[in-house]
PDB file of C-alpha atoms in Angstrom:
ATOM      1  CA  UNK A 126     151.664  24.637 164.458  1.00 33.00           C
ATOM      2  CA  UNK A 127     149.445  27.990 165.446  1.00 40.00           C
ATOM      3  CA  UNK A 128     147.250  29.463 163.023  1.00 43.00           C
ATOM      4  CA  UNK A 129     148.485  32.033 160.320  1.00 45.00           C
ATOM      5  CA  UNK A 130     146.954  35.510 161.187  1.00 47.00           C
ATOM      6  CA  UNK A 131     145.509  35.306 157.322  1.00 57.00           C
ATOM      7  CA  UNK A 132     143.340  32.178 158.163  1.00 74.00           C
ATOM      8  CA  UNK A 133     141.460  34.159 160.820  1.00 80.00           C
ATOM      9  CA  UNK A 134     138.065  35.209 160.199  1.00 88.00           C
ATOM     10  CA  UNK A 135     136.915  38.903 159.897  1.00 86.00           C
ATOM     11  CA  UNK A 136     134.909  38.599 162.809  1.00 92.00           C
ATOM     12  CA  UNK A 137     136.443  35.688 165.364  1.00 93.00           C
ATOM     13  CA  UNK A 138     134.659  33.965 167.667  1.00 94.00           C
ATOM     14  CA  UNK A 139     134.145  35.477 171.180  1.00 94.00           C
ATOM     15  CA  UNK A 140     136.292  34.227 174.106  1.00 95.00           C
ATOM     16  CA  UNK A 141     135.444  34.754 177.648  1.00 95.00           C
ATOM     17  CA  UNK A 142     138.120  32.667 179.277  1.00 96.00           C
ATOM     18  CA  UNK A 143     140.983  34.515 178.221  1.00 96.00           C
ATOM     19  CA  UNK A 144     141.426  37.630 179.549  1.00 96.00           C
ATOM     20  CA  UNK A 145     145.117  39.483 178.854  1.00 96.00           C
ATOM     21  CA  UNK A 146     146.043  42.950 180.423  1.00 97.00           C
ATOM     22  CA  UNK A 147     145.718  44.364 176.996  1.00 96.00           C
ATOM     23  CA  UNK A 148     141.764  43.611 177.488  1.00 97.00           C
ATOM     24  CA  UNK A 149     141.373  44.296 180.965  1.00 97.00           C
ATOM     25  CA  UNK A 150     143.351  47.930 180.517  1.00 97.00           C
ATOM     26  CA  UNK A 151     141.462  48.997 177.259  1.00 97.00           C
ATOM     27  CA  UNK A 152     137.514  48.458 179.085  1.00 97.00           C
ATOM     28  CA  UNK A 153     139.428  50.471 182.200  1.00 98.00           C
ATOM     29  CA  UNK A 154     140.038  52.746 180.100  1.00 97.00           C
ATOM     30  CA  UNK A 155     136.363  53.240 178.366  1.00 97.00           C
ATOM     31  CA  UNK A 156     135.331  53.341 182.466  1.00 98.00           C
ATOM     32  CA  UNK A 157     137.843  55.812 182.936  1.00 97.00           C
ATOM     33  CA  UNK A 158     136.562  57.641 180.214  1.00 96.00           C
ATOM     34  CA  UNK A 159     133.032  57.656 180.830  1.00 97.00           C
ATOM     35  CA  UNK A 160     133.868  58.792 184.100  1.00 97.00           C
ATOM     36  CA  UNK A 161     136.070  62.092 183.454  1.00 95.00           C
ATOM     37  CA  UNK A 162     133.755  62.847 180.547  1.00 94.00           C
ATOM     38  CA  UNK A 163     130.586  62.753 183.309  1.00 95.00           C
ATOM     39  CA  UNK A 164     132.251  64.460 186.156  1.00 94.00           C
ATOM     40  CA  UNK A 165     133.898  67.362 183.850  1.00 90.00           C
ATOM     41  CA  UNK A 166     130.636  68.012 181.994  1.00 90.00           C
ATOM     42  CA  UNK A 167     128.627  68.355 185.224  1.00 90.00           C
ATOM     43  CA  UNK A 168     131.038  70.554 187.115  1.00 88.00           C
ATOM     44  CA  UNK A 169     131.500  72.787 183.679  1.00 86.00           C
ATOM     45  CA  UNK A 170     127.841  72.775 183.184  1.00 85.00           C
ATOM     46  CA  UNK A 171     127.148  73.874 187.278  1.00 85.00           C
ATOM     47  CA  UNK A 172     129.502  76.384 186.938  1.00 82.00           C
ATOM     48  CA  UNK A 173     128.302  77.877 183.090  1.00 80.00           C
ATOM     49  CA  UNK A 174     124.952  77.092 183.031  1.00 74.00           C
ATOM     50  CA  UNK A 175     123.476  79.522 185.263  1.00 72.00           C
ATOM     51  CA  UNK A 176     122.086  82.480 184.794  1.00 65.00           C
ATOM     52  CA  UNK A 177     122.240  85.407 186.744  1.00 64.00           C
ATOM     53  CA  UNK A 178     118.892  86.465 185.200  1.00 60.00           C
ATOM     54  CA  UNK A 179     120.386  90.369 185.052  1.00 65.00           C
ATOM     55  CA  UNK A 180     121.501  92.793 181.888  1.00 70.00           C
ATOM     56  CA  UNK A 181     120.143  92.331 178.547  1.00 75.00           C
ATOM     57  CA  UNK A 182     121.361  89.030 177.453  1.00 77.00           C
ATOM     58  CA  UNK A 183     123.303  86.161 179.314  1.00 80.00           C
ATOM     59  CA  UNK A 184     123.919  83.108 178.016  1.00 81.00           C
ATOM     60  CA  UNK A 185     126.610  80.207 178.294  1.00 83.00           C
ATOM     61  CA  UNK A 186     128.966  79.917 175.686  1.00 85.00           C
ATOM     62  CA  UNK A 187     129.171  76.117 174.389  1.00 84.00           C
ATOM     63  CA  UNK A 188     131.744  74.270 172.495  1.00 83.00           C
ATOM     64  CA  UNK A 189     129.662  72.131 169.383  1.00 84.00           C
ATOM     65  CA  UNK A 190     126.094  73.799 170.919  1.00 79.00           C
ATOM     66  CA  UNK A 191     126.300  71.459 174.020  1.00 83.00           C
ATOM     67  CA  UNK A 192     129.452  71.677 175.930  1.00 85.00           C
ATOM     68  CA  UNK A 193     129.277  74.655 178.093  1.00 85.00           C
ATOM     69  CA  UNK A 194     132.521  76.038 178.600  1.00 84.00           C
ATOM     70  CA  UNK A 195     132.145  80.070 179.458  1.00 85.00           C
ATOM     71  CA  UNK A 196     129.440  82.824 179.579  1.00 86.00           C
ATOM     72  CA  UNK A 197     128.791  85.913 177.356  1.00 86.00           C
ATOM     73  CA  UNK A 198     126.941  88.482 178.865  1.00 85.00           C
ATOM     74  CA  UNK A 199     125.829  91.650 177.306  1.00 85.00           C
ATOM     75  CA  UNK A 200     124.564  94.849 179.808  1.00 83.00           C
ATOM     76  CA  UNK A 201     123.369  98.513 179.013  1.00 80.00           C
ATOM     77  CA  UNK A 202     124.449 101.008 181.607  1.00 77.00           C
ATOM     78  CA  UNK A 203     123.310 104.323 181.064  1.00 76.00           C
ATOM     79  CA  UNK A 204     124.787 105.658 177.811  1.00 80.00           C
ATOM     80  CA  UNK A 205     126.749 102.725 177.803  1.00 85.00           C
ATOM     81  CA  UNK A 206     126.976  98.784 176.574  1.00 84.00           C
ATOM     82  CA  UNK A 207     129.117  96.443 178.772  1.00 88.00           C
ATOM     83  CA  UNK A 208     130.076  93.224 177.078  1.00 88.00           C
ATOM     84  CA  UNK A 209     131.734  90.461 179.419  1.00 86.00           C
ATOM     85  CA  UNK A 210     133.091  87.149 178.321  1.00 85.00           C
ATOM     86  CA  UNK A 211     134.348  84.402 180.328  1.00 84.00           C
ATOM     87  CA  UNK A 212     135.890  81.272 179.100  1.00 81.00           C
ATOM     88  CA  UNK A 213     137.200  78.146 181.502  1.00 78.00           C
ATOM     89  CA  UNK A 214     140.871  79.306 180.463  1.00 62.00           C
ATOM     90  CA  UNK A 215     142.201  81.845 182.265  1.00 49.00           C
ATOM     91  CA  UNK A 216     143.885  83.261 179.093  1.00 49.00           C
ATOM     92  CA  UNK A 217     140.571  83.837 177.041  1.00 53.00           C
ATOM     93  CA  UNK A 218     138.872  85.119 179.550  1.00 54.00           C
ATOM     94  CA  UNK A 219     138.828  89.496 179.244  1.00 66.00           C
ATOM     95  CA  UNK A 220     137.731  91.574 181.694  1.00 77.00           C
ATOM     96  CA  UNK A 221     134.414  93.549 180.848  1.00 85.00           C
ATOM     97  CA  UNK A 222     134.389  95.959 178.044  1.00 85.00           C
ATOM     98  CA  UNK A 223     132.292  99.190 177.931  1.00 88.00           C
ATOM     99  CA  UNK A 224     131.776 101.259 175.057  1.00 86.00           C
ATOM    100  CA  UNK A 225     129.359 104.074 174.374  1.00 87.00           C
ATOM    101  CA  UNK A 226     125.497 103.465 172.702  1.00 83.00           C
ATOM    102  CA  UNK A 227     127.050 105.670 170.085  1.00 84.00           C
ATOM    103  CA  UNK A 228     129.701 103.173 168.924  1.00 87.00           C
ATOM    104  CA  UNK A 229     127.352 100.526 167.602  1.00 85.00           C
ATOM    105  CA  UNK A 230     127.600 100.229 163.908  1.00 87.00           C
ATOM    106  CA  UNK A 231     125.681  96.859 163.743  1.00 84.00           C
ATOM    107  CA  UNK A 232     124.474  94.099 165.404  1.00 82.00           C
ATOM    108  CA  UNK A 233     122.958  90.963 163.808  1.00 81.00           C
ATOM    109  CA  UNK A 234     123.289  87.241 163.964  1.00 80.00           C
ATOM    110  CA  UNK A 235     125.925  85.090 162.531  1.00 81.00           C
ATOM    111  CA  UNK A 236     126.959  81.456 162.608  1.00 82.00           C
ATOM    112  CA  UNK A 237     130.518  81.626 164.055  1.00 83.00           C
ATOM    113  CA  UNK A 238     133.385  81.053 161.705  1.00 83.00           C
ATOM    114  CA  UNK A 239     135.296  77.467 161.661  1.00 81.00           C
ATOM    115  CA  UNK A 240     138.416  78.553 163.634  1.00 77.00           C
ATOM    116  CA  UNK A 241     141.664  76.647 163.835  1.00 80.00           C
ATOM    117  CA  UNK A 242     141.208  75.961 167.419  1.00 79.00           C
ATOM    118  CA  UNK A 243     137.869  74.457 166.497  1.00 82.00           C
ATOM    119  CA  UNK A 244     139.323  72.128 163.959  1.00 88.00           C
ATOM    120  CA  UNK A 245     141.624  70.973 166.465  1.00 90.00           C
ATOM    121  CA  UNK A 246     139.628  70.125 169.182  1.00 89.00           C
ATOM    122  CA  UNK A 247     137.643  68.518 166.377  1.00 92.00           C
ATOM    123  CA  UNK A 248     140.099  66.333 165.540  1.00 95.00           C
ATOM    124  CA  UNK A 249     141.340  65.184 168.880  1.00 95.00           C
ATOM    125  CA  UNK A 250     137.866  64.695 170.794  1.00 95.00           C
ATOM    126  CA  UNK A 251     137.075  62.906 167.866  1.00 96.00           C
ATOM    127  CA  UNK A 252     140.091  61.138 167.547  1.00 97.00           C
ATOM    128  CA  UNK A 253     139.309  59.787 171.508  1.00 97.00           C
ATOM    129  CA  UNK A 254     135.855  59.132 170.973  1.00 97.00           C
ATOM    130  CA  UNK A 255     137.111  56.676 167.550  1.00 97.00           C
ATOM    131  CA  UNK A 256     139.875  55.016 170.572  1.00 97.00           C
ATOM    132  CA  UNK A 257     136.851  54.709 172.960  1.00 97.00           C
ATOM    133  CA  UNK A 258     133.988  53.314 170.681  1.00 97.00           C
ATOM    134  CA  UNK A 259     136.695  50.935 169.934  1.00 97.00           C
ATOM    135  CA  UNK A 260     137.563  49.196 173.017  1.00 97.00           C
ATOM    136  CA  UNK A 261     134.184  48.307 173.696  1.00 97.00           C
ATOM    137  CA  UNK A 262     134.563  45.150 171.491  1.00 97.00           C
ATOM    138  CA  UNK A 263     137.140  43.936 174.422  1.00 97.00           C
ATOM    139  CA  UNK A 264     133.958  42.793 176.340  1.00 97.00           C
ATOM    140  CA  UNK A 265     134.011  39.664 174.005  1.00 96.00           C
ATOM    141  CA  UNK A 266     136.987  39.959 172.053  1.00 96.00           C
ATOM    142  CA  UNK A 267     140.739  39.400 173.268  1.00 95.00           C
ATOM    143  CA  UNK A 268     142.000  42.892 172.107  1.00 95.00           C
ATOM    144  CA  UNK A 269     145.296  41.203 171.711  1.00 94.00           C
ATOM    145  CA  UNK A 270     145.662  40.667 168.059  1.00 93.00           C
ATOM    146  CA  UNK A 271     145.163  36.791 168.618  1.00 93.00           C
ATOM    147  CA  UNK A 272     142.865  34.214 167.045  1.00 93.00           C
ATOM    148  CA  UNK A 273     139.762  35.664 169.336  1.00 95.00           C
ATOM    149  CA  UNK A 274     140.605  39.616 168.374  1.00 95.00           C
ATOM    150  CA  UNK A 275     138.643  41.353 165.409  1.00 95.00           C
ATOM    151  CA  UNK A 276     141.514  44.221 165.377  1.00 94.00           C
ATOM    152  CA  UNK A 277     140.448  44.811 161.906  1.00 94.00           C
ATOM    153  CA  UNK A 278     136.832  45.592 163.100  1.00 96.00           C
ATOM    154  CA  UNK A 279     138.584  47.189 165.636  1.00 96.00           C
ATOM    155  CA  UNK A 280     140.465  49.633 163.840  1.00 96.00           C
ATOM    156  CA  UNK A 281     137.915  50.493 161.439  1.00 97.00           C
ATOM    157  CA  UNK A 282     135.587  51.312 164.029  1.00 97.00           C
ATOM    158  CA  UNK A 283     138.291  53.816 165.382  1.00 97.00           C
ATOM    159  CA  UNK A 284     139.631  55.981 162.415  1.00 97.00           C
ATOM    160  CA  UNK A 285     135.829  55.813 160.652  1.00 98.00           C
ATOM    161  CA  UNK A 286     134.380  57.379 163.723  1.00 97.00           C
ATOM    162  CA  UNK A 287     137.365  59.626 164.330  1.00 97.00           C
ATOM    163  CA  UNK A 288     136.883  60.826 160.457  1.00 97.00           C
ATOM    164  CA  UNK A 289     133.160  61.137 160.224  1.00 97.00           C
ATOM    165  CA  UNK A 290     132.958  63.301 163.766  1.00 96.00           C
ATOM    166  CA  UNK A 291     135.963  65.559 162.649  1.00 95.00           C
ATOM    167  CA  UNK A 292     133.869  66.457 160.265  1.00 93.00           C
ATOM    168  CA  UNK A 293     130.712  66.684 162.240  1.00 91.00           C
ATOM    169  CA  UNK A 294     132.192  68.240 165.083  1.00 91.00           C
ATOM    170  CA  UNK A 295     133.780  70.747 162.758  1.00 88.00           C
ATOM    171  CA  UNK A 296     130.483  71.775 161.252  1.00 85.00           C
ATOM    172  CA  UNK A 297     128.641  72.081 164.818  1.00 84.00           C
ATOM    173  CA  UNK A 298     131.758  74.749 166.047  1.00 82.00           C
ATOM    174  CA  UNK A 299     129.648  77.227 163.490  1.00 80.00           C
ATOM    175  CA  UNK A 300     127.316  78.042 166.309  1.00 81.00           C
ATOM    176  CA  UNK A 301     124.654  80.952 165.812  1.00 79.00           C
ATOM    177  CA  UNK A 302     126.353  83.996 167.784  1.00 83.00           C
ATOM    178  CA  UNK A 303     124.810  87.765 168.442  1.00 84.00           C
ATOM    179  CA  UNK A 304     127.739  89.956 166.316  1.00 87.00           C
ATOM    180  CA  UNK A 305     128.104  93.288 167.620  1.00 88.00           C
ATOM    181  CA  UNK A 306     130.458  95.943 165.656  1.00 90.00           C
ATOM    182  CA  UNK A 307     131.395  99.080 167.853  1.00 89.00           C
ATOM    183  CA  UNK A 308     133.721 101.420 166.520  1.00 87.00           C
ATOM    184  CA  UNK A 309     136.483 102.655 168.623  1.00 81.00           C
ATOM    185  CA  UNK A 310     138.613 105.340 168.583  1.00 78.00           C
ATOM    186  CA  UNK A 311     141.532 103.857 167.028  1.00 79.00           C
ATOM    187  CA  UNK A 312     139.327 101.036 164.772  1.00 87.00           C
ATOM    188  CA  UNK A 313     136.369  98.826 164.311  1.00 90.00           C
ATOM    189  CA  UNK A 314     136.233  95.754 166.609  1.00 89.00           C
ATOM    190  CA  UNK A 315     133.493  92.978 166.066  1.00 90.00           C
ATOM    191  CA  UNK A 316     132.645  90.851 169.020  1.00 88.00           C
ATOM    192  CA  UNK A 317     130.365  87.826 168.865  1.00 88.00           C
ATOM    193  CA  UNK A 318     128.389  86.295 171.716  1.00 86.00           C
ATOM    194  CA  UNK A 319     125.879  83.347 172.522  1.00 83.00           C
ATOM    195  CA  UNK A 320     122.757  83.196 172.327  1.00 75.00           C
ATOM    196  CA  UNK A 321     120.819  81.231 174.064  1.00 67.00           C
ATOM    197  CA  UNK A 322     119.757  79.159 171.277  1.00 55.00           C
ATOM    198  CA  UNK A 323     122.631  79.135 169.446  1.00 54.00           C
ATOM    199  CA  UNK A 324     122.868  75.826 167.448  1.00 51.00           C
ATOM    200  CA  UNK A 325     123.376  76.065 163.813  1.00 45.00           C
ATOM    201  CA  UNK A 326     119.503  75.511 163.406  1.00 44.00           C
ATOM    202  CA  UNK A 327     118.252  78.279 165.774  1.00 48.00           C
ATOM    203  CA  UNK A 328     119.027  81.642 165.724  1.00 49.00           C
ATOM    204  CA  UNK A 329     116.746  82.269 168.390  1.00 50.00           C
ATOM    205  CA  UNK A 330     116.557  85.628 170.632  1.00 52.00           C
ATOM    206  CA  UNK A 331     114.972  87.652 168.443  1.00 56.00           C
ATOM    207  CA  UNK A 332     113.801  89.910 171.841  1.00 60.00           C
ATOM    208  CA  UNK A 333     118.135  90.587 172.265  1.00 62.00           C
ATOM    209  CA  UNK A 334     118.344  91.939 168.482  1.00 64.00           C
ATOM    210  CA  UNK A 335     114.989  94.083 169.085  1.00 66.00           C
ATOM    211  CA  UNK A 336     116.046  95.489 171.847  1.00 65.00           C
ATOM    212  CA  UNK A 337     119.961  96.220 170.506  1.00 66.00           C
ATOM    213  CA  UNK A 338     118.568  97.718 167.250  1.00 66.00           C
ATOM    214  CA  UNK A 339     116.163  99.578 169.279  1.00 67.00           C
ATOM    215  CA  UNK A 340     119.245 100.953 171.001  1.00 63.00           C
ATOM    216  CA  UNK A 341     120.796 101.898 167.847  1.00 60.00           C
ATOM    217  CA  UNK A 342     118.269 103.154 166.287  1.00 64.00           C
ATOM    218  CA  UNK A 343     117.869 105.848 169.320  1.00 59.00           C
ATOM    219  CA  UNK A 344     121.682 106.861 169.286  1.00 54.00           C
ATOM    220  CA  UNK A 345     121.578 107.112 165.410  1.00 54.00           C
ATOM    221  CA  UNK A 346     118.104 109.609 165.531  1.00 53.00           C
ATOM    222  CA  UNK A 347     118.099 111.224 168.791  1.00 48.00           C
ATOM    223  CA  UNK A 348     122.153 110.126 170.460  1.00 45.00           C
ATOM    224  CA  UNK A 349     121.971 108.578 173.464  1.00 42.00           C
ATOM    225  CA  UNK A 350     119.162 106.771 174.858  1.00 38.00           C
ATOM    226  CA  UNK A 351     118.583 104.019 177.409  1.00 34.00           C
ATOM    227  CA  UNK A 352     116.240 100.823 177.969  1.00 31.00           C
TER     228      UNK A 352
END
């Protein structure tokens, strides 16, 4: 007569004969993982990470402080700012906007707000990483809910990490962003971009705020005005 499931320890002995498809396919799956993680961080990062060393401030933009995933640049052209922001979707992405030295109302440094978007992505890369921290205990567990599987470790390992990185992964969205209010002719628009050491610890770039007040501070007193 087998074993009831309630006389099995919390943490069952290890068993490296036995190896169902339900083990085999969940450590494929941390491989696969690791793999599509690597390869998609180092093409994002070739393609973000570089700067083309030109306008006044050009920085990647980066989801948590460390993914990059886009570039915010910031230019002065004559009389004129040009702000251009890039993102790997299509659909964020804008083409450049100009506006006149005259428009700025204020620029200063903010930690970007906790967006919607944010939370989600919080939730679901966290939600992966929980399934992926998981699996690992397949290298000397069953992962089959039998006599040699500690699904209960198992599971607790998943939904602890996926709740304890929502929440970090949340906070670390509130990256430290250059906010720059112009005022158009029909309203006031506020646009935020990177900084280069934009983590929620570093505000960093204190030469890009100089420089912007600076600019300001000319159109205010004399109009115009260029670096």
């Amino acid at each position: 007569m087998a074993n009831n499931s309630t006389d099995k320890p919390l943490w069952p002995a290890a068993d490296f004969d036995y190896w169902p498809i339900t083990r085999v396919s969940a450590l494929a799956i941390d491989v696969v993982l690791i793999v599509a993680v690597v390869v998609t961080f180092v093409l994002q990062y070739r393609k973000w990470n570089r700067s083309s060393g030109l306008g006044l401030s050009d920085c990647a933009f980066k989801w948590w402080g460390f993914w990059p995933c886009g570039r915010d640049k910031l230019f002065v052209d004559d009389d004129n700012i040009v702000i251009s922001q890039e993102r790997c979707c299509a659909c964020i992405s804008q083409e450049p906007l100009t506006f006149p030295q005259s428009s700025i109302l204020s620029i200063d440094v903010v930690h970007r707000p906790v967006l919607f978007a944010g939370l989600g992505w919080a939730f679901l890369v966290s939600c992966v990483l929980g399934i992926w921290l998981h699996f690992w205990p397949c290298i000397w567990w069953t992962c089959d809910w039998g006599p040699h599987d500690g699904e209960g470790i198992r599971g607790g390992i998943w939904f602890v990490t996926w709740g304890v990185m929502t929440i970090v992964l949340s906070f670390l969205t509130r990256t430290a962003a250059l906010r720059i209010i112009v005022q158009t002719s029909s309203k006031t628009k506020e646009y935020l971009l990177s900084l280069a050491d934009g983590s929620c610890y570093k505000i960093g770039n204190s030469q890009v705020i100089e420089e912007m007040n600076a600019i300001k501070e000319a159109c205010t007193t004399g109009g115009g005005g260029t670096l």
